[in-house]
Amino acid sequence: MSNEQIALFTIFGGTGDLAQRKLYPSLFRLFRKGFLKERFAVIGTARREWSHEYYRDIVRGTIQELEPTEKELADFTSHFYYQAHNVTDTEHYHNLKVLATELDRKYQLDNNRIFYLAMAPNFFGVITEHLKSEQIITENGFNRLIIEKPFGTDYQSAEKLNNEIRAVFEEDQIFRIDHYLGKEMIQNISAVRFGNNIFESLWNNKYIDNIQVTLSESLGVEERGGYYDKSGALKDMVQNHILQVVSLLVMEPPAIFSEKTIREEKVKALNSIRVYSEKEAMKNFVRGQYGPGQLDGKSFISYRDETNVEPESQTETFVAGKLVVDNFRWRGVPFYIRTGKQLTEKGTRINVVFKPTPINVFRDPSENACDAEDIPRNILTIYIQPTEGFQLTLNGKEIGSGFNIDPIKLDYRHSAESLDNSPEAYEKLILDCLQGDGTNFTHWDEVAQSWRIVDVIRHAWDKETPDFPNYPSGTMGPQCAFDLLSRDGFEWIWHPDEWYREHGKL
Ligand code: NAD
């Protein structure tokens, strides 16, 4: 059976950063693997006046790293066309329609269309409205819309945006990208849980003490200061990526692994995360902003000194919080999350911390207290990036006389070779969209509930002036993020800063 997918891509924002860094290389990988062959075409559109040839040269440049042959370059880029277009100008849609019809005929595209909005969300409404009014949406092929985050800036704006899009596209035609959901190991969370009885049978409040999700970035805002200063870590990371990861950890096993059932379970999971009162939000969520710092001989400036950031900015570059899940399975198990910029080390990982054994049979017989608090916990670590794999911490006996417990780490990381061959997140997601599979995209009810959870925290924070900056660049965030766990008798399992400190690098 042929894997070939048939479609016309129209990329709005075709000259932009996302298109050049992610979309063109991903399309090329799909081309190389035979998912795209003869029957595809790409229209790049943006305001600049480019020729087809100039556009093809740009596309060629974006895939150089993949070391294409001359023939591959020529074949692939010959499917690319450019149309200058201001999305707010109705007349311009006519040109798009003419070109789309022509390409449809030339490449036999069966009227299948994918509209990729690689543009700021304030343009989504005007684009979708015109796609309909100017009849660029076809009658008898598929029509799918791919949109990028941010999806709104709060519940209200997200709902407004959604209504605009839904006036034209049905929910199952809308593919909201959260590129985290395209990552191999994120999808692997379900494999680990539902494919292993040793985990799934322990996946509840009887055996799990707490779960920790860390999305740590070692860079600052770089050139995104203008955007980031209006957004902050809560909206940029927690509302989407982190809550999506948490929903995969919290959800009940679906009856069958399909888009519909997974989505239903994820929505139920998000609905069972407690929407805090503002008072609870203040207690359970903390924020931070990086000041200057040093790590490994390098010096870093403070967030407030970054380009396009307000000198007195109160935007958080770090968030840590405790989520409470109000259902039978998770009652009493805190989910701790943290994310931040300019932290010690880049990495995304999940730590599932299991409860200790009921008693410590190895205790000194003269001691009456027999709880097992001093036996190291079993921990399942799921590494998501930059390395991908698992680690399971088990207890064994230390070699030698006496009977001392020694934690043993069973570690599995995917090999560099298998990672090189694994599809990049955008490549996977674009292929999913071509195949009409929305499993790894965010649905409206998930977006809506995520905003409800996050909005309260934002409102509560906005009523107080934070004492920023409150953590030096190169550390793992402000003290309050550590207090959040120690207050409950826990600690963060992953602490790269300790390693750096011990080695005199921090
Ligand atoms: P960008 O500024 O590099 O590109 C924006 C594009 O829109 C350009 O091609 C520009 O010419 C075009 N454009 C702007 N106004 C226009 C108009 N009136 N008519 C026609 N074209 C117009 O932005 P980007 O970094 O590529 O991001 C695009 C979207 O993707 C944004 O919503 C961003 O938040 C999101 N996003 C980007 C990344 C990334 O890695 N760059 C990651 C996640 C999400």
Coordinates of C-alpha atoms and ligand atoms in Angstrom, one line a residue:
M1 CA 0.0 0.0 0.0
S2 CA 1.3 3.4 -0.8
N3 CA 1.9 5.9 2.0
E4 CA 1.6 8.8 -0.3
Q5 CA -0.5 11.7 1.0
I6 CA -2.2 14.1 -1.3
A7 CA -2.7 17.8 -0.4
L8 CA -2.2 21.4 -1.1
F9 CA -0.6 23.3 1.8
T10 CA -1.2 27.0 2.1
I11 CA 1.2 28.4 4.6
F12 CA 0.2 31.8 5.9
G13 CA 3.4 33.5 7.3
G14 CA 5.5 31.5 4.7
T15 CA 8.4 33.9 5.1
G16 CA 8.5 33.7 8.9
D17 CA 10.7 32.0 11.4
L18 CA 8.5 29.0 12.2
A19 CA 8.0 28.2 8.5
Q20 CA 11.7 28.4 7.8
R21 CA 13.0 26.6 10.9
K22 CA 10.4 23.9 11.3
L23 CA 7.8 23.6 8.5
Y24 CA 10.0 23.4 5.4
P25 CA 12.5 20.9 6.9
S26 CA 9.6 18.8 8.2
L27 CA 7.9 18.7 4.8
F28 CA 11.2 17.7 3.3
R29 CA 11.6 14.8 5.7
L30 CA 8.1 13.6 4.7
F31 CA 9.1 14.0 1.1
R32 CA 12.2 12.0 1.6
K33 CA 10.3 9.2 3.4
G34 CA 7.8 9.0 0.5
F35 CA 4.8 10.4 2.4
L36 CA 4.9 13.3 0.0
K37 CA 5.7 12.4 -3.6
E38 CA 4.2 13.9 -6.8
R39 CA 0.8 14.9 -5.5
F40 CA 1.5 17.8 -3.2
A41 CA 2.1 21.5 -3.5
V42 CA 2.9 24.3 -1.2
I43 CA 1.8 27.9 -1.5
G44 CA 3.8 30.2 0.8
T45 CA 2.2 33.5 1.4
A46 CA 3.1 36.6 3.3
R47 CA 3.3 40.3 2.6
R48 CA 6.7 40.4 1.0
E49 CA 6.8 40.5 -2.8
W50 CA 8.8 37.3 -3.6
S51 CA 9.0 35.4 -6.8
H52 CA 8.5 31.6 -6.9
E53 CA 12.2 31.2 -7.7
Y54 CA 13.3 33.4 -4.7
Y55 CA 10.9 31.5 -2.5
R56 CA 12.3 28.1 -3.7
D57 CA 15.8 29.4 -2.9
I58 CA 14.8 30.2 0.6
V59 CA 13.2 26.8 1.0
R60 CA 16.4 25.2 -0.4
G61 CA 18.4 27.1 2.3
T62 CA 16.2 25.8 5.1
I63 CA 16.8 22.1 4.3
Q64 CA 20.6 22.3 3.8
E65 CA 21.3 20.7 7.1
L66 CA 19.5 17.5 6.0
E67 CA 22.1 17.2 3.2
P68 CA 19.7 16.7 0.2
T69 CA 21.0 15.6 -3.1
E70 CA 20.7 18.0 -6.0
K71 CA 17.9 15.9 -7.5
E72 CA 16.0 15.9 -4.2
L73 CA 16.4 19.6 -3.9
A74 CA 15.2 20.2 -7.4
D75 CA 12.2 17.8 -7.1
F76 CA 11.1 19.0 -3.7
T77 CA 11.3 22.7 -4.3
S78 CA 9.6 22.5 -7.6
H79 CA 6.4 21.9 -5.6
F80 CA 6.7 25.3 -3.9
Y81 CA 4.9 28.5 -5.0
Y82 CA 4.8 31.9 -3.6
Q83 CA 1.9 34.4 -3.5
A84 CA 2.3 37.9 -1.9
H85 CA -0.7 38.5 0.2
N86 CA -1.9 40.7 3.0
V87 CA -4.3 38.7 5.0
T88 CA -6.5 41.6 5.8
D89 CA -7.0 42.5 2.1
T90 CA -10.0 40.6 0.6
E91 CA -8.9 41.1 -3.0
H92 CA -5.7 39.2 -2.4
Y93 CA -7.6 36.0 -1.6
H94 CA -8.8 35.9 -5.2
N95 CA -5.1 35.4 -6.3
L96 CA -4.7 32.7 -3.8
K97 CA -7.8 30.9 -5.0
V98 CA -6.7 31.1 -8.6
L99 CA -3.3 29.7 -7.8
A100 CA -4.8 27.0 -5.5
T101 CA -7.1 25.8 -8.3
E102 CA -4.3 25.8 -10.8
L103 CA -2.1 23.7 -8.5
D104 CA -4.9 21.4 -7.7
R105 CA -5.3 20.6 -11.3
K106 CA -1.6 20.4 -12.1
Y107 CA -0.8 18.0 -9.2
Q108 CA -4.1 16.2 -9.0
L109 CA -4.7 17.2 -5.4
D110 CA -8.3 16.0 -5.1
N111 CA -9.2 19.3 -3.5
N112 CA -7.5 18.3 -0.3
R113 CA -6.3 21.4 1.5
I114 CA -4.3 22.1 4.6
F115 CA -4.2 25.7 5.8
Y116 CA -1.3 26.3 8.1
L117 CA -1.5 29.6 10.0
A118 CA 2.1 30.3 11.0
M119 CA 1.1 33.8 12.0
A120 CA 0.1 35.8 15.1
P121 CA -3.3 34.6 16.4
N122 CA -4.9 38.0 16.0
F123 CA -5.0 37.2 12.2
F124 CA -6.7 33.7 12.6
G125 CA -10.2 35.1 12.5
V126 CA -9.7 37.3 9.5
I127 CA -8.0 34.5 7.5
T128 CA -10.6 31.8 8.3
E129 CA -13.4 34.1 7.5
H130 CA -11.9 34.9 4.1
L131 CA -11.2 31.2 3.3
K132 CA -14.9 30.7 3.5
S133 CA -16.2 33.9 1.9
E134 CA -13.8 33.7 -1.0
Q135 CA -14.5 30.0 -1.4
I136 CA -10.9 28.8 -1.0
I137 CA -12.3 26.0 1.1
T138 CA -13.2 23.2 -1.2
E139 CA -16.5 21.2 -1.4
N140 CA -15.3 17.7 -2.0
G141 CA -11.8 17.3 -0.7
F142 CA -10.7 17.6 3.0
N143 CA -10.0 21.0 4.5
R144 CA -7.9 21.2 7.6
L145 CA -6.6 24.1 9.6
I146 CA -3.4 24.0 11.6
I147 CA -2.9 26.7 14.1
E148 CA -0.1 27.5 16.5
K149 CA 0.0 28.6 20.1
P150 CA -0.8 30.9 21.8
F151 CA -4.5 30.1 21.6
G152 CA -5.8 33.1 23.4
T153 CA -4.4 34.9 26.4
D154 CA -7.1 33.9 28.8
Y155 CA -10.3 31.9 28.7
Q156 CA -12.3 34.8 27.3
S157 CA -10.0 35.6 24.4
A158 CA -9.5 31.9 23.6
E159 CA -13.3 31.4 23.4
K160 CA -13.6 34.4 21.1
L161 CA -10.9 33.1 18.9
N162 CA -12.4 29.6 18.9
N163 CA -15.8 31.0 17.9
E164 CA -14.3 32.8 15.0
I165 CA -12.6 29.7 13.8
R166 CA -15.5 27.4 14.5
A167 CA -17.7 29.7 12.3
V168 CA -15.8 28.2 9.4
F169 CA -14.2 24.9 10.5
E170 CA -15.6 22.0 12.4
E171 CA -13.7 20.9 15.5
D172 CA -12.4 17.8 13.8
Q173 CA -10.9 20.0 11.0
I174 CA -9.0 22.1 13.5
F175 CA -5.5 20.9 14.5
R176 CA -4.1 23.0 17.3
I177 CA -0.4 22.4 17.5
D178 CA 1.3 21.8 20.8
H179 CA 4.6 20.7 19.6
Y180 CA 5.3 18.9 22.9
L181 CA 2.6 16.4 21.9
G182 CA 4.6 15.5 18.9
K183 CA 7.6 14.4 20.9
E184 CA 8.4 10.7 21.0
M185 CA 8.6 10.4 24.8
I186 CA 5.4 12.3 25.4
Q187 CA 3.6 9.8 23.3
N188 CA 5.5 7.2 25.2
I189 CA 3.9 8.2 28.5
S190 CA 0.8 6.3 27.3
A191 CA 3.0 3.3 26.3
V192 CA 4.7 3.2 29.7
R193 CA 1.4 3.4 31.6
F194 CA -0.9 1.3 29.5
G195 CA 1.6 -1.3 28.2
N196 CA 3.1 -2.2 31.6
N197 CA 1.0 -3.8 34.3
I198 CA 3.8 -3.2 36.8
F199 CA 3.2 0.5 36.4
E200 CA -0.5 0.7 35.6
S201 CA -1.5 -1.4 38.6
L202 CA 0.5 1.0 40.8
W203 CA -0.7 4.1 39.1
N204 CA -2.8 5.5 41.9
N205 CA -2.8 7.1 45.3
K206 CA -2.2 3.8 47.1
Y207 CA 1.3 3.5 45.7
I208 CA 2.3 6.9 44.4
D209 CA 3.5 9.6 46.8
N210 CA 3.8 12.5 44.4
I211 CA 4.5 13.2 40.7
Q212 CA 6.9 15.9 39.5
V213 CA 7.0 17.5 36.1
T214 CA 10.0 19.7 35.2
L215 CA 10.4 21.7 32.0
S216 CA 13.7 23.4 32.5
E217 CA 15.3 25.8 30.0
S218 CA 18.9 26.9 30.2
L219 CA 18.5 29.8 27.9
G220 CA 16.9 33.2 28.6
V221 CA 14.3 34.9 26.5
E222 CA 16.8 35.5 23.6
E223 CA 15.2 37.5 20.9
R224 CA 11.6 36.8 22.1
G225 CA 11.6 39.4 24.8
G226 CA 8.8 41.5 23.3
Y227 CA 6.4 38.6 23.1
Y228 CA 7.5 36.9 26.3
D229 CA 7.2 40.0 28.4
K230 CA 3.5 40.1 27.7
S231 CA 3.1 36.4 28.2
G232 CA 5.3 35.0 31.0
A233 CA 6.0 31.4 31.9
L234 CA 2.5 30.6 33.2
K235 CA 0.8 31.3 29.9
D236 CA 3.7 30.3 27.7
M237 CA 4.4 26.9 29.3
V238 CA 1.9 25.9 32.0
Q239 CA -1.4 26.5 30.2
N240 CA -0.4 24.3 27.3
H241 CA 2.7 22.0 27.5
I242 CA 2.6 21.3 31.2
L243 CA -1.1 20.8 31.6
Q244 CA -1.0 18.5 28.6
V245 CA 1.7 16.4 30.1
V246 CA -0.2 16.3 33.4
S247 CA -3.4 15.2 31.7
L248 CA -1.6 12.2 30.1
L249 CA -0.3 11.2 33.6
V250 CA -3.7 11.7 35.3
M251 CA -6.1 10.2 32.7
E252 CA -7.8 6.9 33.1
P253 CA -6.9 4.2 30.6
P254 CA -9.0 4.5 27.4
A255 CA -11.0 1.5 26.3
I256 CA -9.1 1.6 23.0
F257 CA -6.3 3.8 22.0
S258 CA -8.1 6.2 19.6
E259 CA -8.3 9.9 19.1
K260 CA -11.9 10.1 20.5
T261 CA -11.3 8.0 23.6
I262 CA -8.0 9.6 24.5
R263 CA -9.4 13.0 24.1
E264 CA -12.4 12.1 26.3
E265 CA -10.1 10.8 29.0
K266 CA -7.8 13.8 28.8
V267 CA -10.7 16.2 29.1
K268 CA -12.0 14.3 32.1
A269 CA -8.5 14.4 33.6
L270 CA -8.2 18.2 33.1
N271 CA -11.7 18.6 34.6
S272 CA -10.6 16.7 37.7
I273 CA -7.7 19.1 38.3
R274 CA -8.9 21.5 41.0
V275 CA -9.6 25.0 39.8
Y276 CA -8.2 26.9 42.8
S277 CA -9.8 29.9 44.5
E278 CA -7.4 32.9 44.3
K279 CA -6.4 32.2 47.9
E280 CA -5.5 28.6 47.1
A281 CA -3.7 29.8 44.0
M282 CA -1.5 32.1 46.1
K283 CA -0.6 29.3 48.4
N284 CA 0.0 26.6 45.8
F285 CA 1.7 28.5 43.0
V286 CA 4.9 30.5 43.2
R287 CA 6.7 32.6 40.5
G288 CA 10.2 33.9 39.9
Q289 CA 12.2 36.1 37.6
Y290 CA 15.9 35.6 36.8
G291 CA 18.5 38.1 37.9
P292 CA 22.1 38.1 36.8
G293 CA 24.1 35.0 37.5
Q294 CA 27.1 32.9 36.6
L295 CA 27.4 29.3 35.6
D296 CA 30.3 27.3 34.4
G297 CA 32.4 30.4 33.9
K298 CA 29.8 32.3 31.9
S299 CA 27.9 35.4 33.1
F300 CA 24.3 36.1 32.4
I301 CA 22.3 39.3 32.5
S302 CA 19.1 39.7 34.3
Y303 CA 15.7 39.3 32.6
R304 CA 15.0 43.0 33.0
D305 CA 18.1 43.8 31.0
E306 CA 17.1 41.7 28.0
T307 CA 16.2 43.3 24.7
N308 CA 12.5 44.4 24.5
V309 CA 11.8 43.7 28.1
E310 CA 10.5 46.5 30.4
P311 CA 13.2 47.7 32.9
E312 CA 10.8 47.2 35.8
S313 CA 9.1 44.1 34.3
Q314 CA 7.0 42.0 36.6
T315 CA 6.7 39.1 34.2
E316 CA 7.6 35.7 35.6
T317 CA 10.2 33.6 33.9
F318 CA 9.7 30.8 36.4
V319 CA 6.6 29.0 37.8
A320 CA 6.3 26.2 40.3
G321 CA 3.0 24.9 41.5
K322 CA 1.1 22.1 43.2
L323 CA -1.9 20.7 41.3
V324 CA -4.5 18.7 43.2
V325 CA -6.5 16.1 41.4
D326 CA -10.0 15.6 42.8
N327 CA -10.8 12.0 41.9
F328 CA -10.7 8.5 43.4
R329 CA -7.4 7.6 41.8
W330 CA -5.4 10.7 42.7
R331 CA -6.9 11.9 46.0
G332 CA -4.0 13.0 48.2
V333 CA -1.3 12.8 45.5
P334 CA 0.2 16.2 44.7
F335 CA 1.4 16.9 41.2
Y336 CA 4.3 19.3 41.4
I337 CA 5.2 21.2 38.3
R338 CA 8.0 23.7 37.5
T339 CA 9.3 25.5 34.5
G340 CA 11.6 28.3 34.0
K341 CA 14.2 30.1 31.9
Q342 CA 17.9 30.5 32.6
L343 CA 17.9 27.5 34.9
T344 CA 20.9 25.3 35.5
E345 CA 20.3 22.7 32.9
K346 CA 18.0 22.2 29.9
G347 CA 15.7 19.2 30.3
T348 CA 12.2 17.9 30.5
R349 CA 11.5 15.0 32.8
I350 CA 8.8 13.4 34.9
N351 CA 9.5 11.8 38.2
V352 CA 7.0 9.5 39.6
V353 CA 7.8 9.0 43.3
F354 CA 6.4 5.8 44.9
K355 CA 5.4 5.4 48.5
P356 CA 7.8 3.6 50.8
T357 CA 7.2 0.1 51.9
P358 CA 4.7 -0.2 54.8
I359 CA 7.4 -0.9 57.4
N360 CA 11.2 -0.8 57.5
V361 CA 12.2 -4.4 58.3
F362 CA 15.9 -3.4 58.2
R363 CA 15.6 -1.1 61.1
D364 CA 17.7 -1.4 64.2
P365 CA 15.7 -3.9 66.4
S366 CA 16.1 -1.6 69.4
E367 CA 14.1 1.0 67.6
N368 CA 10.4 1.0 68.0
A369 CA 9.6 3.3 65.2
C370 CA 9.2 1.1 62.1
D371 CA 8.0 3.4 59.4
A372 CA 10.1 3.2 56.2
E373 CA 10.7 6.9 55.7
D374 CA 14.5 6.3 55.6
I375 CA 14.4 3.7 52.8
P376 CA 15.0 5.5 49.5
R377 CA 11.9 5.8 47.4
N378 CA 11.3 3.9 44.1
I379 CA 11.2 6.5 41.4
L380 CA 10.3 6.1 37.8
T381 CA 11.9 8.9 35.8
I382 CA 10.7 9.6 32.2
Y383 CA 13.2 11.7 30.3
I384 CA 11.6 13.7 27.5
Q385 CA 14.4 15.9 26.3
P386 CA 17.2 16.4 25.5
T387 CA 17.8 12.7 26.0
E388 CA 14.8 10.3 25.8
G389 CA 14.3 7.2 28.0
F390 CA 13.5 6.0 31.4
Q391 CA 15.1 5.3 34.7
L392 CA 13.8 3.2 37.5
T393 CA 15.3 3.5 41.0
L394 CA 15.1 0.3 43.0
N395 CA 16.6 -0.7 46.3
G396 CA 19.2 -3.5 46.5
K397 CA 21.7 -4.5 49.2
E398 CA 25.0 -2.7 49.3
I399 CA 27.8 -5.2 48.6
G400 CA 29.7 -6.2 51.7
S401 CA 29.1 -7.2 55.3
G402 CA 26.1 -5.8 57.2
F403 CA 22.8 -5.0 55.6
N404 CA 22.7 -1.6 54.0
I405 CA 20.1 -0.6 51.4
D406 CA 21.6 0.7 48.2
P407 CA 19.6 2.4 45.5
I408 CA 20.2 1.0 42.1
K409 CA 19.3 2.9 38.9
L410 CA 18.1 1.0 35.9
D411 CA 18.6 3.4 33.1
Y412 CA 17.6 3.2 29.5
R413 CA 18.2 6.0 27.0
H414 CA 17.3 5.8 23.4
S415 CA 20.5 5.5 21.3
A416 CA 21.6 8.5 19.3
E417 CA 21.0 6.5 16.2
S418 CA 17.4 5.7 16.9
L419 CA 16.8 9.4 17.9
D420 CA 18.4 10.6 14.7
N421 CA 15.9 8.4 12.8
S422 CA 12.9 9.3 14.9
P423 CA 10.7 11.9 13.3
E424 CA 10.9 15.5 14.5
A425 CA 7.8 16.7 16.4
Y426 CA 6.6 18.9 13.6
E427 CA 7.1 16.2 11.0
K428 CA 5.0 13.8 13.0
L429 CA 2.3 16.3 13.6
I430 CA 2.1 17.4 10.0
L431 CA 1.8 13.7 8.9
D432 CA -0.9 13.2 11.6
C433 CA -2.8 16.1 10.1
L434 CA -2.4 14.8 6.5
Q435 CA -3.8 11.5 7.8
G436 CA -6.7 13.2 9.6
D437 CA -5.5 12.0 13.1
G438 CA -6.1 14.6 15.8
T439 CA -4.9 12.5 18.7
N440 CA -1.7 14.5 19.3
F441 CA -3.4 17.9 19.0
T442 CA -5.2 20.0 21.6
H443 CA -8.9 20.0 21.4
W444 CA -11.0 23.0 22.4
D445 CA -12.4 21.5 25.6
E446 CA -8.8 20.9 26.7
V447 CA -7.8 24.4 25.9
A448 CA -10.8 25.8 27.6
Q449 CA -10.2 23.9 30.9
S450 CA -6.5 24.7 30.9
W451 CA -7.3 28.4 30.7
R452 CA -9.8 28.1 33.6
I453 CA -7.1 26.5 35.7
V454 CA -4.5 29.1 34.8
D455 CA -6.7 32.2 34.8
V456 CA -7.3 32.1 38.5
I457 CA -3.6 32.0 39.2
R458 CA -2.9 34.9 36.9
H459 CA -5.7 37.0 38.5
A460 CA -4.4 36.2 42.0
W461 CA -0.8 37.1 41.0
D462 CA -1.9 40.3 39.3
K463 CA -3.2 41.7 42.6
E464 CA 0.3 41.7 44.1
T465 CA 3.6 43.1 43.2
P466 CA 6.3 40.4 43.2
D467 CA 9.7 41.0 44.6
F468 CA 11.6 40.4 41.4
P469 CA 14.2 39.3 40.4
N470 CA 14.3 36.5 42.9
Y471 CA 16.6 33.8 41.5
P472 CA 20.1 34.1 40.0
S473 CA 20.5 32.9 36.4
G474 CA 22.0 29.4 36.4
T475 CA 20.1 28.1 39.5
M476 CA 17.0 26.0 39.6
G477 CA 14.7 28.9 40.6
P478 CA 13.7 30.8 43.7
Q479 CA 13.7 29.4 47.2
C480 CA 9.9 29.5 47.3
A481 CA 9.9 26.7 44.7
F482 CA 11.8 24.5 47.1
D483 CA 9.7 25.5 50.1
L484 CA 6.6 24.5 48.2
L485 CA 7.6 20.8 48.4
S486 CA 9.4 20.8 51.8
R487 CA 6.2 22.2 53.3
D488 CA 4.6 18.9 52.3
G489 CA 7.6 16.8 53.4
F490 CA 8.9 16.3 49.8
E491 CA 11.8 17.6 47.7
W492 CA 12.5 18.0 44.0
I493 CA 14.0 14.8 42.8
W494 CA 16.0 16.4 40.0
H495 CA 18.5 19.0 41.2
P496 CA 21.2 19.6 38.6
D497 CA 22.2 22.7 40.5
E498 CA 23.7 20.5 43.3
W499 CA 25.9 18.8 40.8
Y500 CA 27.1 22.1 39.4
R501 CA 27.7 23.5 42.9
E502 CA 29.6 20.4 44.0
H503 CA 31.8 20.7 41.0
G504 CA 32.5 24.4 41.6
K505 CA 30.6 25.4 38.5
L506 CA 27.8 27.4 40.2
Ligands
NAD1 P1 7.3 35.6 12.4 O1 7.2 37.0 12.8 O2 8.7 35.1 12.0 O3 6.5 35.4 11.0 C1 5.2 35.9 10.8 C2 4.8 35.8 9.4 O4 3.6 36.4 9.2 C3 5.8 36.5 8.4 O5 5.9 35.6 7.3 C4 5.1 37.8 8.0 O6 5.4 38.2 6.8 C5 3.6 37.3 8.1 N1 2.7 38.4 8.2 C6 2.6 39.3 9.2 N2 1.5 40.1 9.0 C7 1.0 39.8 7.8 C8 -0.1 40.2 7.1 N3 -0.9 41.3 7.5 N4 -0.4 39.6 5.9 C9 0.3 38.6 5.5 N5 1.4 38.1 6.2 C10 1.7 38.7 7.3 O7 6.6 34.7 13.4 P2 6.9 33.1 13.7 O8 8.0 33.0 14.7 O9 7.1 32.4 12.5 O10 5.6 32.6 14.4 C11 4.3 32.5 13.8 C12 3.3 32.0 14.8 O11 3.7 30.7 15.3 C13 3.1 32.9 16.0 O12 1.8 32.8 16.4 C14 4.0 32.3 17.0 O13 3.5 32.5 18.3 C15 3.8 30.8 16.7 N6 4.9 30.0 17.1 C16 6.2 30.1 16.6 C17 7.2 29.3 17.0 C18 8.6 29.4 16.5 O14 9.4 28.6 16.7 N7 8.9 30.5 15.7 C19 7.0 28.3 18.0 C20 5.7 28.1 18.5 C21 4.7 29.0 18.0

